[in-house]
Amino acid sequence: MAYITEFITRLASRRPLSEAVNAKVSSLLLEVSSSDAEIALRRMDSSPDGLLDRESEDRLLIYGPNAIVHEKHRNPVWQLLFYFKNPLNILLLTLSALSFYLGDTEAATIIAIMVALSVTLTFVQEYRSSHAAERLRAMVSTTATVLRKDRRSGVPDEVNRYFNIHLTPHGPQRREVPIDTLVPGDVIQLSAGDMIPADVRLLTAKDLFINQSSLTGEALPVEKFSSLEIVKGKDPLQLGNICFMGTNVVSGTATAVVVLTGSDTYFGALAQMVSGERQLTSFDRGINQFTWLMIRFILVMTPLVFLINGLTKGDWMEAFLFSMAIAVGLTPEMLPMIVTVNLGKGALAMSRKKVIVKRLNSIQNFGAMDVLCTDKTGTLTQDKIILEKHVDIYGHENEDVLEYAYLNSFHQSGLKNLLDVAVLEYAGLNDQLRAGANYRKVDEIPFDFQRRRMSVVVEGKNRHLLICKGAVEEVFSCCTRAEVNGQSVALDPSHLDKLVQVTRELNEDGFRVIAIAYKETPATTITYNVKDESDLVLVGYIAFLDPPKDSAREALAALHRHGVTVKILTGDNEVVTRKVCHDVGLKVGQILLGADLEAMTDEQLATATENVVVFAKLSPAQKARVIKALHLRGHVVGFLGDGINDGPALKAADVGISVDTAVDIAKESADIILLEKSLMVLEEGVIEGRKVFGNIIKYIKMGASSNFGNMFSVLGASAWLPFLPMQAIQVLTNNLLYDFSQTAIPTDHVDEEYIAKPRRWDIANITRFMLMLGPISSIFDYATFAIMYFLFKANTVAGAPLFQTAWFVESLLSQTLIIHIIRTGRIPFVQSRASLPLVLTSIVICTVGIWLPYSYFAHVLGFIPLPLQFWPYLIGILLGYLTLAHLMKSWFVRRYGLN
């Protein structure tokens, strides 16, 4: 038995069959597709009546449940701990532990609270978003109709009826079973509305249409049949007698044998491609780069401060405590919190616009995105087939064509396919046509796959009409005349040239074309057959299209204005895609097909992606490869998709975007889920992402430049002064107050010119800014040192409290006020004003800083009142610092840009 051989092979290899899934899909499916139904059943060790119960049970043990690998969700405790592994959090917790060990419990507590708050905010937001996404998951169907050759012996009929086991008088049992219990060899029945529960080979099929858009991107359903296929060189998705898990039946009925289940299916292969660890996005890499930049400064600075103060002052314990305080001061401990609060604020703003943010980091990636790759169906188009044209044989609009098409679709028996529904919906708006429904149906010649046409015969207006519709070539073959300007004329070679030209032009415009023909028949005839489909009069064509969304053109223009290039990655054909792109104003030059892409090297593809806008007939792996090629060219890439075939691309992108109606694999791979599939929502997300990034960068630039300047100030003062330039408790208090002043940054406004184009991490730019602005702050620190040392004679140990108090106040006020210079590329307070919360926190912290030397806490913190003569000098120092900082910032923006 083949399935026993399979079992032995698995045990010997100790690996799941899914590791070779591509070979499996390409070989086994091709094999059964190229065999007739009887041979295909024997290949699967099955029969037309299905499997025995015990065979099904044995195979379930061998192959496992018919279930797809989903993204593994961490236990909440492990997920919470996972967020602590950030290097900055590890450094802060280490400093907190050292401070606690050395008896500085206040500093230890403050640092630990900052880390805990940041981690908790991140955990709560992403945990809640993940559960919201879980609630969106809903399988189309949970059971399948399967045939069994016998029921369990000894089980009463009442029990069989309870479990919905249907007994047939002389044949197999028909059962509704959970889809995860299906095994290779099971024979299943399919009907309209069913989800295909596995990869199956059709045994019988009647009028079967399958919607494969989630796999291929094609909007129109495809016909499937049970006859054997010539499969040489064919993509499995093009096999006419194979149906794939995750697709669904639009119309018709069928029986099929299960070939592949679970992770061995085509769907399963895609699920495994997206179930591993995610790659770091541009946001993650940027945060890590900045974090390590700061850590390197700390690792250099802290030992230097310790050694210099230990050697010059002789008190090594005091030097150690001071160096630990400096390490805390240099650490951007608010960064995790600022980032998380910014992202959380962005997620809240986006939730009001019907967007669920699954991963907070993706909000910034939205802003950095300069290329958006998207599928065509449902994004640029309405994902709905409509009747677009009804024309005569010369391509001119003709109402008679619509009336004939309406009568045919209205009187057709059985389940209407999507094209019939489109005709009825379109014609239903016409009162005259609705009245035409008063025709009486006489007979019908059903559709079949050999003729590829169907006819109805109706009686009305004192005549019998046979109305035929179907594939253009098949209807042509039955026509001897054509209707031109209301007159029936004989078809001749001159007409045929025009017929071919009109249908070719419609096809090139992306239309699905159906021909309409008719003839009058004797009123005495009441039964008709295929032979009556002859000597027809060709009246014209009806043409269908998945039309563009009304908002698509406007949305694409808005994205373009904001510096986002849109590229189309579709499994559909290039003709339809070119037409849709033209209708929405997307300029299309060369179209790169999947077959051509496959022959390219990664370097060649990366070069091609710069100029190609449309990629058509792509497989899922090819979509992901295009995104990786764009990464090679330095782009930050977003991908919008909702189909099974979009999973790998969603995961490969910097920001994966899906919709709530998407298949499970797409929602699991996505970073963001839209509750409506609209490019306008994406444009709003891009703006929100840039605002978030802009506010994060404000804190980073300020923290980096301030810390770099402090490094020079502390090193110089430590080597020069006979005492510590600031006590450890003062450093920590300064740091705490300064950090509090920055908590309002997430509420700040972002200038319009900043959000006008994509923004991404540029560590080189941040480093340049730090190297330029940091020494400027040191200049004014040294000016303060000189004033206190020479004018106020604070140059001995006795004068240390005065010196330390003065530098504390100057340092706190300058760091608090500089954010108003750094936050904008414009003139601060005049052309750009900070948000009210940021202004208020700045005022509060400056007031506290001025008040502390005169307060009850002054003695505890080692402060003394500052002389009144000091304040004019301080005002001059602050004005000079802010003015010079603004001038240097303006030059920097002109030279290097806003980023």
Short mmCIF file of C-alpha atoms in Angstrom, two decimals, residues 460-803:
data_model
loop_
_atom_site.label_atom_id
_atom_site.label_comp_id
_atom_site.label_asym_id
_atom_site.label_seq_id
_atom_site.Cartn_x
_atom_site.Cartn_y
_atom_site.Cartn_z
CA GLY A 460 -43.00 36.37 -25.81
CA LYS A 461 -44.05 39.15 -28.16
CA ASN A 462 -45.69 36.50 -30.36
CA ARG A 463 -42.46 34.63 -31.08
CA HIS A 464 -40.18 31.88 -29.82
CA LEU A 465 -36.55 32.89 -29.34
CA LEU A 466 -33.55 30.65 -28.78
CA ILE A 467 -30.95 32.85 -27.04
CA CYS A 468 -27.40 31.50 -26.81
CA LYS A 469 -24.45 32.85 -24.84
CA GLY A 470 -20.96 31.47 -24.34
CA ALA A 471 -17.30 31.60 -25.31
CA VAL A 472 -16.75 33.76 -28.38
CA GLU A 473 -15.22 31.05 -30.58
CA GLU A 474 -17.91 28.49 -29.68
CA VAL A 475 -20.79 30.87 -30.39
CA PHE A 476 -19.14 32.01 -33.65
CA SER A 477 -19.11 28.42 -34.84
CA CYS A 478 -22.92 28.29 -34.62
CA CYS A 479 -23.60 31.57 -36.42
CA THR A 480 -24.32 32.07 -40.11
CA ARG A 481 -25.69 35.59 -39.87
CA ALA A 482 -25.10 38.75 -37.84
CA GLU A 483 -27.31 41.65 -36.84
CA VAL A 484 -26.08 45.04 -38.16
CA ASN A 485 -28.12 48.18 -37.45
CA GLY A 486 -31.20 46.09 -36.75
CA GLN A 487 -30.87 44.09 -39.95
CA SER A 488 -29.84 40.44 -40.22
CA VAL A 489 -27.06 40.01 -42.78
CA ALA A 490 -25.11 36.97 -43.90
CA LEU A 491 -21.65 36.60 -42.38
CA ASP A 492 -18.82 36.78 -44.88
CA PRO A 493 -15.00 37.04 -44.61
CA SER A 494 -15.16 40.84 -44.33
CA HIS A 495 -17.35 40.54 -41.23
CA LEU A 496 -15.08 37.92 -39.70
CA ASP A 497 -12.07 40.27 -39.76
CA LYS A 498 -14.09 42.91 -37.92
CA LEU A 499 -15.41 40.36 -35.41
CA VAL A 500 -11.90 39.23 -34.54
CA GLN A 501 -10.69 42.84 -34.25
CA VAL A 502 -13.49 43.92 -31.87
CA THR A 503 -13.13 40.92 -29.57
CA ARG A 504 -9.34 41.24 -29.57
CA GLU A 505 -9.57 44.91 -28.58
CA LEU A 506 -11.96 44.07 -25.76
CA ASN A 507 -9.66 41.32 -24.52
CA GLU A 508 -6.65 43.63 -24.68
CA ASP A 509 -8.57 46.09 -22.54
CA GLY A 510 -8.87 43.39 -19.91
CA PHE A 511 -12.50 42.41 -20.47
CA ARG A 512 -13.95 38.94 -20.16
CA VAL A 513 -16.02 38.69 -23.36
CA ILE A 514 -19.16 36.58 -23.85
CA ALA A 515 -20.86 36.36 -27.25
CA ILE A 516 -24.66 36.62 -27.61
CA ALA A 517 -26.63 35.09 -30.49
CA TYR A 518 -30.27 34.19 -31.17
CA LYS A 519 -32.72 32.81 -33.70
CA GLU A 520 -36.48 32.61 -34.00
CA THR A 521 -37.88 29.10 -33.78
CA PRO A 522 -41.25 27.59 -34.67
CA ALA A 523 -43.84 28.12 -31.95
CA THR A 524 -44.86 24.47 -32.25
CA THR A 525 -41.48 23.19 -30.99
CA ILE A 526 -41.42 22.64 -27.23
CA THR A 527 -38.23 20.55 -26.72
CA TYR A 528 -34.77 21.52 -27.88
CA ASN A 529 -31.29 19.99 -27.95
CA VAL A 530 -27.75 20.89 -28.97
CA LYS A 531 -28.56 20.42 -32.67
CA ASP A 532 -30.86 23.44 -32.45
CA GLU A 533 -27.84 25.66 -31.72
CA SER A 534 -27.26 26.26 -35.43
CA ASP A 535 -27.89 28.98 -38.00
CA LEU A 536 -27.80 31.57 -35.22
CA VAL A 537 -27.71 35.34 -35.66
CA LEU A 538 -24.75 36.93 -33.86
CA VAL A 539 -26.05 40.05 -32.13
CA GLY A 540 -23.00 41.22 -30.17
CA TYR A 541 -21.05 40.85 -26.95
CA ILE A 542 -21.27 41.50 -23.27
CA ALA A 543 -17.99 42.40 -21.55
CA PHE A 544 -17.20 42.04 -17.85
CA LEU A 545 -14.58 43.66 -15.67
CA ASP A 546 -13.53 44.00 -12.05
CA PRO A 547 -13.71 47.81 -12.16
CA PRO A 548 -11.34 50.25 -10.44
CA LYS A 549 -12.38 51.78 -7.15
CA ASP A 550 -13.57 55.36 -7.36
CA SER A 551 -11.04 56.38 -4.72
CA ALA A 552 -8.05 54.56 -6.26
CA ARG A 553 -6.86 57.39 -8.54
CA GLU A 554 -7.07 59.97 -5.75
CA ALA A 555 -5.33 57.65 -3.28
CA LEU A 556 -2.47 56.89 -5.67
CA ALA A 557 -1.99 60.59 -6.33
CA ALA A 558 -1.91 61.31 -2.57
CA LEU A 559 0.65 58.57 -1.96
CA HIS A 560 2.77 59.93 -4.82
CA ARG A 561 2.64 63.43 -3.30
CA HIS A 562 3.97 61.96 -0.07
CA GLY A 563 6.87 60.26 -1.82
CA VAL A 564 5.49 56.70 -1.90
CA THR A 565 5.88 54.77 -5.14
CA VAL A 566 3.17 52.17 -5.75
CA LYS A 567 4.05 48.92 -7.50
CA ILE A 568 1.57 46.19 -8.45
CA LEU A 569 2.44 42.57 -7.64
CA THR A 570 -0.30 40.31 -8.94
CA GLY A 571 -0.93 36.74 -9.94
CA ASP A 572 -3.39 37.95 -12.59
CA ASN A 573 -2.46 38.35 -16.25
CA GLU A 574 -0.71 41.39 -17.66
CA VAL A 575 -3.51 42.47 -20.02
CA VAL A 576 -6.10 42.96 -17.28
CA THR A 577 -3.53 44.53 -14.96
CA ARG A 578 -2.37 47.06 -17.56
CA LYS A 579 -5.97 48.11 -18.21
CA VAL A 580 -6.74 48.63 -14.52
CA CYS A 581 -3.53 50.57 -13.94
CA HIS A 582 -4.32 52.82 -16.89
CA ASP A 583 -7.80 53.50 -15.51
CA VAL A 584 -6.45 54.61 -12.12
CA GLY A 585 -3.70 56.80 -13.54
CA LEU A 586 -0.77 54.51 -12.78
CA LYS A 587 1.82 54.80 -15.54
CA VAL A 588 2.89 51.38 -16.78
CA GLY A 589 5.91 50.82 -18.98
CA GLN A 590 7.46 47.38 -19.09
CA ILE A 591 5.58 44.62 -17.28
CA LEU A 592 7.75 41.92 -15.75
CA LEU A 593 6.18 38.45 -15.77
CA GLY A 594 6.87 35.70 -13.28
CA ALA A 595 8.44 33.48 -15.93
CA ASP A 596 10.92 36.23 -16.89
CA LEU A 597 11.62 37.06 -13.26
CA GLU A 598 12.54 33.45 -12.55
CA ALA A 599 15.42 33.63 -15.02
CA MET A 600 16.96 36.71 -13.35
CA THR A 601 19.69 36.83 -10.74
CA ASP A 602 19.02 38.76 -7.54
CA GLU A 603 21.20 41.64 -8.78
CA GLN A 604 19.40 41.78 -12.14
CA LEU A 605 16.02 41.74 -10.42
CA ALA A 606 17.07 44.47 -7.98
CA THR A 607 18.04 46.68 -10.92
CA ALA A 608 14.79 45.92 -12.75
CA THR A 609 12.62 46.79 -9.74
CA GLU A 610 13.72 50.44 -9.95
CA ASN A 611 11.91 50.96 -13.27
CA VAL A 612 9.21 48.28 -13.42
CA VAL A 613 5.84 49.27 -11.92
CA VAL A 614 3.81 46.12 -12.64
CA PHE A 615 4.81 42.52 -11.92
CA ALA A 616 2.23 40.04 -13.23
CA LYS A 617 1.63 36.26 -13.17
CA LEU A 618 3.71 36.01 -9.98
CA SER A 619 3.84 33.05 -7.65
CA PRO A 620 3.82 33.70 -3.87
CA ALA A 621 7.58 33.11 -3.61
CA GLN A 622 8.19 35.50 -6.51
CA LYS A 623 6.24 38.26 -4.75
CA ALA A 624 8.49 37.87 -1.70
CA ARG A 625 11.55 37.86 -3.96
CA VAL A 626 10.55 41.19 -5.54
CA ILE A 627 10.28 42.73 -2.07
CA LYS A 628 13.70 41.40 -1.08
CA ALA A 629 15.11 42.84 -4.32
CA LEU A 630 13.69 46.25 -3.38
CA HIS A 631 15.40 45.89 0.00
CA LEU A 632 18.69 45.35 -1.80
CA ARG A 633 18.21 48.77 -3.40
CA GLY A 634 17.75 50.39 0.03
CA HIS A 635 13.97 50.80 -0.08
CA VAL A 636 11.63 50.51 2.88
CA VAL A 637 8.81 48.37 1.50
CA GLY A 638 5.18 47.93 2.49
CA PHE A 639 2.95 45.21 1.10
CA LEU A 640 -0.85 45.13 1.01
CA GLY A 641 -2.47 41.77 0.38
CA ASP A 642 -5.25 39.51 1.60
CA GLY A 643 -4.82 36.21 -0.20
CA ILE A 644 -3.13 32.94 0.62
CA ASN A 645 -0.57 33.80 -2.05
CA ASP A 646 0.34 37.02 -0.22
CA GLY A 647 1.63 35.45 3.01
CA PRO A 648 5.36 35.27 2.12
CA ALA A 649 5.35 38.82 0.73
CA LEU A 650 3.59 40.18 3.82
CA LYS A 651 6.26 38.68 6.01
CA ALA A 652 9.16 39.83 3.84
CA ALA A 653 7.98 43.46 3.83
CA ASP A 654 9.01 46.07 6.40
CA VAL A 655 5.31 46.59 7.05
CA GLY A 656 2.76 43.96 6.07
CA ILE A 657 -0.82 45.18 5.67
CA SER A 658 -3.90 43.01 5.38
CA VAL A 659 -7.67 43.29 5.85
CA ASP A 660 -10.12 41.70 8.24
CA THR A 661 -11.68 39.67 5.41
CA ALA A 662 -8.31 38.18 4.49
CA VAL A 663 -7.46 34.51 4.87
CA ASP A 664 -5.84 33.45 8.15
CA ILE A 665 -2.33 33.17 6.70
CA ALA A 666 -2.45 36.78 5.46
CA LYS A 667 -3.73 38.16 8.77
CA GLU A 668 -1.10 36.25 10.72
CA SER A 669 1.70 37.57 8.50
CA ALA A 670 0.49 41.17 8.64
CA ASP A 671 1.67 43.92 10.96
CA ILE A 672 -1.45 46.00 10.41
CA ILE A 673 -5.01 44.93 9.66
CA LEU A 674 -7.40 47.28 7.89
CA LEU A 675 -11.10 47.03 8.60
CA GLU A 676 -11.67 48.39 5.10
CA LYS A 677 -9.45 47.75 2.10
CA SER A 678 -8.67 51.31 1.07
CA LEU A 679 -5.54 53.06 -0.14
CA MET A 680 -6.87 56.27 1.42
CA VAL A 681 -6.53 54.66 4.85
CA LEU A 682 -2.95 53.76 3.96
CA GLU A 683 -2.15 57.36 3.05
CA GLU A 684 -3.40 58.45 6.47
CA GLY A 685 -1.28 55.72 8.05
CA VAL A 686 1.80 56.98 6.22
CA ILE A 687 1.29 60.47 7.65
CA GLU A 688 0.70 59.10 11.15
CA GLY A 689 3.87 57.00 10.88
CA ARG A 690 5.93 60.03 9.91
CA LYS A 691 4.56 62.04 12.82
CA VAL A 692 5.51 59.22 15.19
CA PHE A 693 8.99 58.96 13.71
CA GLY A 694 9.46 62.73 13.79
CA ASN A 695 8.77 62.88 17.52
CA ILE A 696 11.02 59.91 18.25
CA ILE A 697 13.85 61.55 16.30
CA LYS A 698 13.42 64.76 18.31
CA TYR A 699 14.20 62.91 21.52
CA ILE A 700 17.05 60.95 19.96
CA LYS A 701 18.77 64.00 18.45
CA MET A 702 18.39 65.94 21.65
CA GLY A 703 19.56 63.07 23.85
CA ALA A 704 22.51 62.20 21.63
CA SER A 705 23.78 65.78 21.26
CA SER A 706 23.20 66.58 24.93
CA ASN A 707 24.98 63.43 26.12
CA PHE A 708 27.88 64.01 23.76
CA GLY A 709 28.23 67.58 25.04
CA ASN A 710 28.01 66.42 28.65
CA MET A 711 30.84 63.98 27.97
CA PHE A 712 33.19 66.86 27.13
CA SER A 713 31.91 68.97 30.01
CA VAL A 714 32.26 66.23 32.66
CA LEU A 715 35.68 65.07 31.46
CA GLY A 716 37.08 68.60 31.41
CA ALA A 717 35.59 69.61 34.74
CA SER A 718 36.69 66.37 36.41
CA ALA A 719 40.30 66.90 35.33
CA TRP A 720 40.32 70.63 36.13
CA LEU A 721 38.39 70.99 39.40
CA PRO A 722 39.56 69.89 42.85
CA PHE A 723 36.01 68.61 43.55
CA LEU A 724 33.26 66.80 41.67
CA PRO A 725 31.53 69.11 39.16
CA MET A 726 28.19 67.74 40.38
CA GLN A 727 27.28 65.29 43.11
CA ALA A 728 25.85 61.90 42.16
CA ILE A 729 22.45 62.75 43.68
CA GLN A 730 22.41 66.00 41.72
CA VAL A 731 23.20 64.20 38.46
CA LEU A 732 20.33 61.79 39.05
CA THR A 733 17.93 64.59 40.04
CA ASN A 734 18.92 66.59 36.96
CA ASN A 735 18.38 63.49 34.83
CA LEU A 736 14.97 62.77 36.39
CA LEU A 737 13.67 66.30 35.88
CA TYR A 738 15.04 66.49 32.34
CA ASP A 739 13.43 63.14 31.49
CA PHE A 740 10.09 64.37 32.84
CA SER A 741 10.26 67.39 30.55
CA GLN A 742 10.50 65.04 27.57
CA THR A 743 7.42 62.97 28.38
CA ALA A 744 5.23 65.40 26.42
CA ILE A 745 7.18 64.92 23.17
CA PRO A 746 4.64 62.36 21.84
CA THR A 747 2.00 65.12 21.89
CA ASP A 748 4.08 67.54 19.84
CA HIS A 749 3.22 68.81 16.38
CA VAL A 750 5.29 67.81 13.36
CA ASP A 751 6.00 70.31 10.59
CA GLU A 752 4.26 69.71 7.27
CA GLU A 753 7.53 69.61 5.31
CA TYR A 754 8.77 66.80 7.56
CA ILE A 755 5.81 64.52 6.76
CA ALA A 756 5.90 65.38 3.06
CA LYS A 757 8.36 62.57 2.20
CA PRO A 758 9.48 59.23 3.62
CA ARG A 759 11.67 59.34 6.72
CA ARG A 760 13.96 56.54 7.77
CA TRP A 761 16.70 55.85 10.26
CA ASP A 762 19.96 57.53 9.32
CA ILE A 763 22.51 56.88 12.05
CA ALA A 764 25.16 58.75 10.08
CA ASN A 765 22.94 61.84 10.06
CA ILE A 766 22.22 61.52 13.79
CA THR A 767 25.94 61.14 14.47
CA ARG A 768 26.74 64.26 12.42
CA PHE A 769 24.09 66.21 14.32
CA MET A 770 25.47 64.97 17.65
CA LEU A 771 29.05 65.87 16.72
CA MET A 772 27.97 69.34 15.64
CA LEU A 773 25.52 70.37 18.38
CA GLY A 774 27.10 68.50 21.32
CA PRO A 775 30.25 70.65 21.53
CA ILE A 776 28.09 73.79 21.36
CA SER A 777 26.44 72.85 24.65
CA SER A 778 29.91 72.20 26.10
CA ILE A 779 31.02 75.71 25.10
CA PHE A 780 28.33 77.24 27.27
CA ASP A 781 28.93 74.70 30.06
CA TYR A 782 32.56 75.85 30.11
CA ALA A 783 31.36 79.46 30.06
CA THR A 784 29.37 78.68 33.22
CA PHE A 785 32.42 76.96 34.74
CA ALA A 786 34.58 80.02 34.01
CA ILE A 787 32.05 82.46 35.49
CA MET A 788 31.73 80.43 38.69
CA TYR A 789 35.46 79.69 38.95
CA PHE A 790 36.82 83.17 38.24
CA LEU A 791 34.01 85.65 38.98
CA PHE A 792 32.31 83.94 41.91
CA LYS A 793 35.54 82.31 43.20
CA ALA A 794 33.93 78.86 43.45
CA ASN A 795 37.33 77.24 42.87
CA THR A 796 37.97 75.44 46.14
CA VAL A 797 36.31 72.56 47.96
CA ALA A 798 34.49 75.12 50.09
CA GLY A 799 33.04 76.68 46.93
CA ALA A 800 31.95 73.33 45.51
CA PRO A 801 28.25 73.63 46.53
CA LEU A 802 27.93 76.98 44.72
CA PHE A 803 29.65 75.65 41.60
#
